[in-house]
mmCIF file of C-alpha atoms in Angstrom:
data_model
loop_
_atom_site.group_PDB
_atom_site.id
_atom_site.type_symbol
_atom_site.label_atom_id
_atom_site.label_comp_id
_atom_site.label_asym_id
_atom_site.label_seq_id
_atom_site.Cartn_x
_atom_site.Cartn_y
_atom_site.Cartn_z
ATOM 1 C CA UNK A 1 13.019 -10.505 7.274
ATOM 2 C CA UNK A 2 13.931 -12.147 3.958
ATOM 3 C CA UNK A 3 11.526 -14.988 3.210
ATOM 4 C CA UNK A 4 13.578 -16.007 0.190
ATOM 5 C CA UNK A 5 17.285 -15.620 -0.501
ATOM 6 C CA UNK A 6 18.729 -12.333 -1.713
ATOM 7 C CA UNK A 7 19.889 -14.148 -4.847
ATOM 8 C CA UNK A 8 16.333 -15.205 -5.642
ATOM 9 C CA UNK A 9 15.043 -11.697 -4.947
ATOM 10 C CA UNK A 10 17.634 -10.302 -7.356
ATOM 11 C CA UNK A 11 16.634 -12.876 -9.993
ATOM 12 C CA UNK A 12 12.958 -11.969 -9.586
ATOM 13 C CA UNK A 13 13.682 -8.261 -10.076
ATOM 14 C CA UNK A 14 15.875 -8.986 -13.103
ATOM 15 C CA UNK A 15 13.060 -10.940 -14.734
ATOM 16 C CA UNK A 16 10.259 -8.508 -13.931
ATOM 17 C CA UNK A 17 9.430 -5.207 -15.584
ATOM 18 C CA UNK A 18 12.121 -2.568 -15.260
ATOM 19 C CA UNK A 19 11.657 0.104 -12.619
ATOM 20 C CA UNK A 20 10.551 3.355 -14.367
ATOM 21 C CA UNK A 21 13.099 6.170 -14.273
ATOM 22 C CA UNK A 22 10.869 8.475 -12.189
ATOM 23 C CA UNK A 23 10.429 5.787 -9.549
ATOM 24 C CA UNK A 24 14.113 4.885 -9.571
ATOM 25 C CA UNK A 25 14.909 8.544 -8.852
ATOM 26 C CA UNK A 26 12.296 8.645 -6.075
ATOM 27 C CA UNK A 27 13.726 5.433 -4.625
ATOM 28 C CA UNK A 28 17.243 6.883 -4.623
ATOM 29 C CA UNK A 29 16.199 10.208 -3.064
ATOM 30 C CA UNK A 30 14.201 8.421 -0.360
ATOM 31 C CA UNK A 31 17.281 6.456 0.679
ATOM 32 C CA UNK A 32 19.396 9.627 0.624
ATOM 33 C CA UNK A 33 17.097 11.945 2.575
ATOM 34 C CA UNK A 34 14.297 10.138 4.458
ATOM 35 C CA UNK A 35 14.300 8.106 7.662
ATOM 36 C CA UNK A 36 13.367 4.400 7.505
ATOM 37 C CA UNK A 37 13.765 4.046 3.722
ATOM 38 C CA UNK A 38 12.962 0.304 3.849
ATOM 39 C CA UNK A 39 9.322 1.356 4.253
ATOM 40 C CA UNK A 40 9.395 2.123 0.517
ATOM 41 C CA UNK A 41 7.546 -0.427 -1.641
ATOM 42 C CA UNK A 42 10.539 -0.781 -3.941
ATOM 43 C CA UNK A 43 11.059 -2.139 -7.440
ATOM 44 C CA UNK A 44 9.461 -5.592 -7.288
ATOM 45 C CA UNK A 45 6.476 -4.820 -5.078
ATOM 46 C CA UNK A 46 5.986 -1.604 -7.007
ATOM 47 C CA UNK A 47 5.712 -3.558 -10.264
ATOM 48 C CA UNK A 48 3.206 -5.893 -8.580
ATOM 49 C CA UNK A 49 1.080 -2.903 -7.517
ATOM 50 C CA UNK A 50 1.333 -1.456 -11.003
ATOM 51 C CA UNK A 51 0.281 -4.732 -12.650
ATOM 52 C CA UNK A 52 -2.673 -5.200 -10.304
ATOM 53 C CA UNK A 53 -3.836 -1.649 -10.961
ATOM 54 C CA UNK A 54 -3.555 -2.159 -14.727
ATOM 55 C CA UNK A 55 -5.646 -5.330 -14.448
ATOM 56 C CA UNK A 56 -8.285 -3.623 -12.281
ATOM 57 C CA UNK A 57 -8.372 -0.338 -14.271
ATOM 58 C CA UNK A 58 -9.713 1.633 -11.291
ATOM 59 C CA UNK A 59 -11.415 4.999 -11.501
ATOM 60 C CA UNK A 60 -10.901 5.997 -7.873
ATOM 61 C CA UNK A 61 -8.051 4.732 -5.695
ATOM 62 C CA UNK A 62 -7.504 5.206 -1.965
ATOM 63 C CA UNK A 63 -4.105 4.778 -0.361
ATOM 64 C CA UNK A 64 -3.747 4.739 3.427
ATOM 65 C CA UNK A 65 -0.105 5.533 4.190
ATOM 66 C CA UNK A 66 1.700 7.623 1.571
ATOM 67 C CA UNK A 67 5.287 7.673 2.887
ATOM 68 C CA UNK A 68 7.288 9.242 0.012
ATOM 69 C CA UNK A 69 4.733 8.483 -2.722
ATOM 70 C CA UNK A 70 6.336 5.508 -4.472
ATOM 71 C CA UNK A 71 3.380 3.132 -4.167
ATOM 72 C CA UNK A 72 0.917 5.889 -5.084
ATOM 73 C CA UNK A 73 2.681 6.432 -8.395
ATOM 74 C CA UNK A 74 2.720 2.684 -9.053
ATOM 75 C CA UNK A 75 -1.024 2.458 -8.444
ATOM 76 C CA UNK A 76 -1.648 5.434 -10.741
ATOM 77 C CA UNK A 77 -0.215 3.505 -13.684
ATOM 78 C CA UNK A 78 -3.485 1.602 -14.114
ATOM 79 C CA UNK A 79 -5.867 4.415 -13.171
ATOM 80 C CA UNK A 80 -8.386 5.571 -15.754
ATOM 81 C CA UNK A 81 -8.008 9.051 -17.237
ATOM 82 C CA UNK A 82 -11.066 10.311 -15.354
ATOM 83 C CA UNK A 83 -9.853 8.890 -12.062
ATOM 84 C CA UNK A 84 -8.320 10.197 -8.859
ATOM 85 C CA UNK A 85 -5.967 8.775 -6.274
ATOM 86 C CA UNK A 86 -6.547 9.961 -2.719
ATOM 87 C CA UNK A 87 -3.638 9.305 -0.392
ATOM 88 C CA UNK A 88 -3.528 9.841 3.380
ATOM 89 C CA UNK A 89 -0.532 10.303 5.678
ATOM 90 C CA UNK A 90 0.134 11.874 9.072
ATOM 91 C CA UNK A 91 3.664 13.146 8.388
ATOM 92 C CA UNK A 92 3.536 16.812 7.472
ATOM 93 C CA UNK A 93 7.280 16.902 6.748
ATOM 94 C CA UNK A 94 6.770 14.550 3.770
ATOM 95 C CA UNK A 95 3.973 16.453 1.998
ATOM 96 C CA UNK A 96 6.236 18.651 -0.144
ATOM 97 C CA UNK A 97 8.562 15.737 -0.923
ATOM 98 C CA UNK A 98 5.577 13.697 -2.137
ATOM 99 C CA UNK A 99 4.145 16.547 -4.171
ATOM 100 C CA UNK A 100 7.445 17.243 -5.917
ATOM 101 C CA UNK A 101 7.529 13.711 -7.289
ATOM 102 C CA UNK A 102 3.786 13.549 -7.960
ATOM 103 C CA UNK A 103 4.038 16.666 -10.127
ATOM 104 C CA UNK A 104 6.861 15.115 -12.155
ATOM 105 C CA UNK A 105 4.500 12.293 -13.107
ATOM 106 C CA UNK A 106 1.640 12.282 -15.658
ATOM 107 C CA UNK A 107 -0.869 12.019 -12.768
ATOM 108 C CA UNK A 108 0.051 15.048 -10.654
ATOM 109 C CA UNK A 109 -3.335 16.734 -11.067
ATOM 110 C CA UNK A 110 -5.167 13.487 -10.284
ATOM 111 C CA UNK A 111 -3.427 12.838 -6.958
ATOM 112 C CA UNK A 112 -5.099 14.331 -3.887
ATOM 113 C CA UNK A 113 -3.053 14.440 -0.675
ATOM 114 C CA UNK A 114 -4.714 14.310 2.747
ATOM 115 C CA UNK A 115 -2.774 15.146 5.896
ATOM 116 C CA UNK A 116 -4.017 13.734 9.179
ATOM 117 C CA UNK A 117 -5.432 10.636 10.840
ATOM 118 C CA UNK A 118 -6.916 8.243 8.307
ATOM 119 C CA UNK A 119 -9.671 7.125 10.690
ATOM 120 C CA UNK A 120 -10.913 10.730 10.696
ATOM 121 C CA UNK A 121 -10.374 11.460 6.997
ATOM 122 C CA UNK A 122 -11.866 8.315 5.419
ATOM 123 C CA UNK A 123 -15.448 9.058 6.591
ATOM 124 C CA UNK A 124 -15.267 12.489 4.898
ATOM 125 C CA UNK A 125 -14.450 11.072 1.452
ATOM 126 C CA UNK A 126 -17.630 11.072 -0.617
ATOM 127 C CA UNK A 127 -16.399 8.641 -3.253
ATOM 128 C CA UNK A 128 -16.708 4.997 -4.181
ATOM 129 C CA UNK A 129 -13.374 3.251 -4.649
ATOM 130 C CA UNK A 130 -12.322 0.451 -6.989
ATOM 131 C CA UNK A 131 -8.900 -0.064 -5.404
ATOM 132 C CA UNK A 132 -7.571 0.545 -1.895
ATOM 133 C CA UNK A 133 -4.031 0.038 -0.602
ATOM 134 C CA UNK A 134 -3.612 -0.192 3.179
ATOM 135 C CA UNK A 135 -0.024 0.399 4.299
ATOM 136 C CA UNK A 136 -0.128 2.456 7.489
ATOM 137 C CA UNK A 137 -0.105 1.868 11.261
ATOM 138 C CA UNK A 138 -0.902 -1.780 11.882
ATOM 139 C CA UNK A 139 -2.892 -1.078 15.051
ATOM 140 C CA UNK A 140 -5.657 0.456 12.901
ATOM 141 C CA UNK A 141 -5.906 -2.174 10.153
ATOM 142 C CA UNK A 142 -9.186 -3.529 11.525
ATOM 143 C CA UNK A 143 -10.591 0.000 11.771
ATOM 144 C CA UNK A 144 -9.469 0.888 8.247
ATOM 145 C CA UNK A 145 -11.118 -2.222 6.828
ATOM 146 C CA UNK A 146 -14.476 -1.442 8.430
ATOM 147 C CA UNK A 147 -14.305 2.213 7.346
ATOM 148 C CA UNK A 148 -13.455 1.536 3.717
ATOM 149 C CA UNK A 149 -15.689 -1.455 3.029
ATOM 150 C CA UNK A 150 -18.909 0.642 2.703
ATOM 151 C CA UNK A 151 -17.029 2.920 0.294
ATOM 152 C CA UNK A 152 -15.965 0.100 -2.060
ATOM 153 C CA UNK A 153 -17.605 -0.689 -5.369
ATOM 154 C CA UNK A 154 -18.692 -4.298 -5.769
ATOM 155 C CA UNK A 155 -15.764 -6.258 -7.163
ATOM 156 C CA UNK A 156 -13.319 -3.657 -5.845
ATOM 157 C CA UNK A 157 -9.940 -4.748 -4.538
ATOM 158 C CA UNK A 158 -8.407 -4.072 -1.121
ATOM 159 C CA UNK A 159 -4.632 -4.582 -0.935
ATOM 160 C CA UNK A 160 -3.126 -4.901 2.548
ATOM 161 C CA UNK A 161 0.628 -4.705 3.088
ATOM 162 C CA UNK A 162 2.883 -6.190 5.809
ATOM 163 C CA UNK A 163 0.461 -8.981 6.682
ATOM 164 C CA UNK A 164 3.323 -11.417 7.473
ATOM 165 C CA UNK A 165 4.899 -8.823 9.762
ATOM 166 C CA UNK A 166 8.487 -10.111 9.443
ATOM 167 C CA UNK A 167 7.307 -13.611 10.283
ATOM 168 C CA UNK A 168 6.003 -12.614 13.714
ATOM 169 C CA UNK A 169 2.603 -14.071 12.789
ATOM 170 C CA UNK A 170 4.193 -17.527 13.319
ATOM 171 C CA UNK A 171 5.904 -16.750 16.609
ATOM 172 C CA UNK A 172 4.481 -16.904 20.146
ATOM 173 C CA UNK A 173 2.613 -13.652 20.719
ATOM 174 C CA UNK A 174 4.229 -11.297 23.218
ATOM 175 C CA UNK A 175 1.737 -9.709 25.617
ATOM 176 C CA UNK A 176 2.866 -6.152 24.792
ATOM 177 C CA UNK A 177 3.034 -6.652 21.001
ATOM 178 C CA UNK A 178 -0.185 -4.973 19.868
ATOM 179 C CA UNK A 179 0.838 -4.654 16.201
ATOM 180 C CA UNK A 180 1.363 -8.390 15.757
ATOM 181 C CA UNK A 181 -1.866 -9.159 17.621
ATOM 182 C CA UNK A 182 -3.863 -6.867 15.338
ATOM 183 C CA UNK A 183 -2.211 -8.226 12.175
ATOM 184 C CA UNK A 184 -3.085 -11.783 13.215
ATOM 185 C CA UNK A 185 -6.688 -10.756 13.935
ATOM 186 C CA UNK A 186 -6.813 -8.875 10.633
ATOM 187 C CA UNK A 187 -5.606 -11.874 8.646
ATOM 188 C CA UNK A 188 -8.292 -14.036 10.267
ATOM 189 C CA UNK A 189 -10.930 -11.422 9.515
ATOM 190 C CA UNK A 190 -10.015 -11.317 5.823
ATOM 191 C CA UNK A 191 -10.039 -15.109 5.646
ATOM 192 C CA UNK A 192 -13.451 -15.516 7.320
ATOM 193 C CA UNK A 193 -15.407 -12.355 6.440
ATOM 194 C CA UNK A 194 -18.199 -13.266 3.962
ATOM 195 C CA UNK A 195 -18.037 -9.781 2.443
ATOM 196 C CA UNK A 196 -14.680 -10.452 0.759
ATOM 197 C CA UNK A 197 -12.668 -13.234 -0.816
ATOM 198 C CA UNK A 198 -8.968 -13.175 -0.048
ATOM 199 C CA UNK A 199 -5.607 -14.556 -1.079
ATOM 200 C CA UNK A 200 -2.409 -13.828 0.855
ATOM 201 C CA UNK A 201 0.670 -13.492 -1.354
ATOM 202 C CA UNK A 202 4.200 -14.006 0.048
ATOM 203 C CA UNK A 203 5.495 -10.825 -1.585
ATOM 204 C CA UNK A 204 8.087 -8.981 0.516
ATOM 205 C CA UNK A 205 6.444 -8.737 3.974
ATOM 206 C CA UNK A 206 3.152 -10.214 2.799
ATOM 207 C CA UNK A 207 0.498 -8.662 0.552
ATOM 208 C CA UNK A 208 -3.163 -9.630 0.831
ATOM 209 C CA UNK A 209 -5.532 -9.222 -2.113
ATOM 210 C CA UNK A 210 -9.192 -9.069 -1.051
ATOM 211 C CA UNK A 211 -12.071 -8.800 -3.531
ATOM 212 C CA UNK A 212 -15.282 -7.177 -2.332
ATOM 213 C CA UNK A 213 -18.304 -9.389 -2.972
#
């Protein structure tokens, strides 16, 4: 769903930072070779992720949902030299594709890939994180939040993607639509949970920024 006109989206991209060449190539190859390419963060949201990371200056970053690695590389742009980005995905067929592009970047040796279910992998990570990006299966958003919160540094930022869910959050809930139900519950949790403060940004399909108190 487009929440603003295509013309406005084009204007926004034209007046934001240019997409880096490495990411433009990754974007193009994703559309050429990978199913469901609209899952990619893309130019504008990618620049938003990059800017937020540069403002936060995280040491350790966790990404839940790698896809082809575009958002991971955007988040790395603000990571400190001593830092690591840990990224989790269930799709084994994408691991080599991700790694190829990670190794073309300045952060290849700082990016750690995890293959498997995030709910099983997150508890094994013995790190404290300054920045987390949640962009995976919506049915587990509530679980991801509870798993990562104890692993966040105070003042750390949790970014949650697709929280407008193509506008379905405003429509009558269908009884068999678990994803929308969970997203609506998740948005309420972030609004009311005293452990975080939250602002929901109408960027693409909705991006929530939550600061850990």
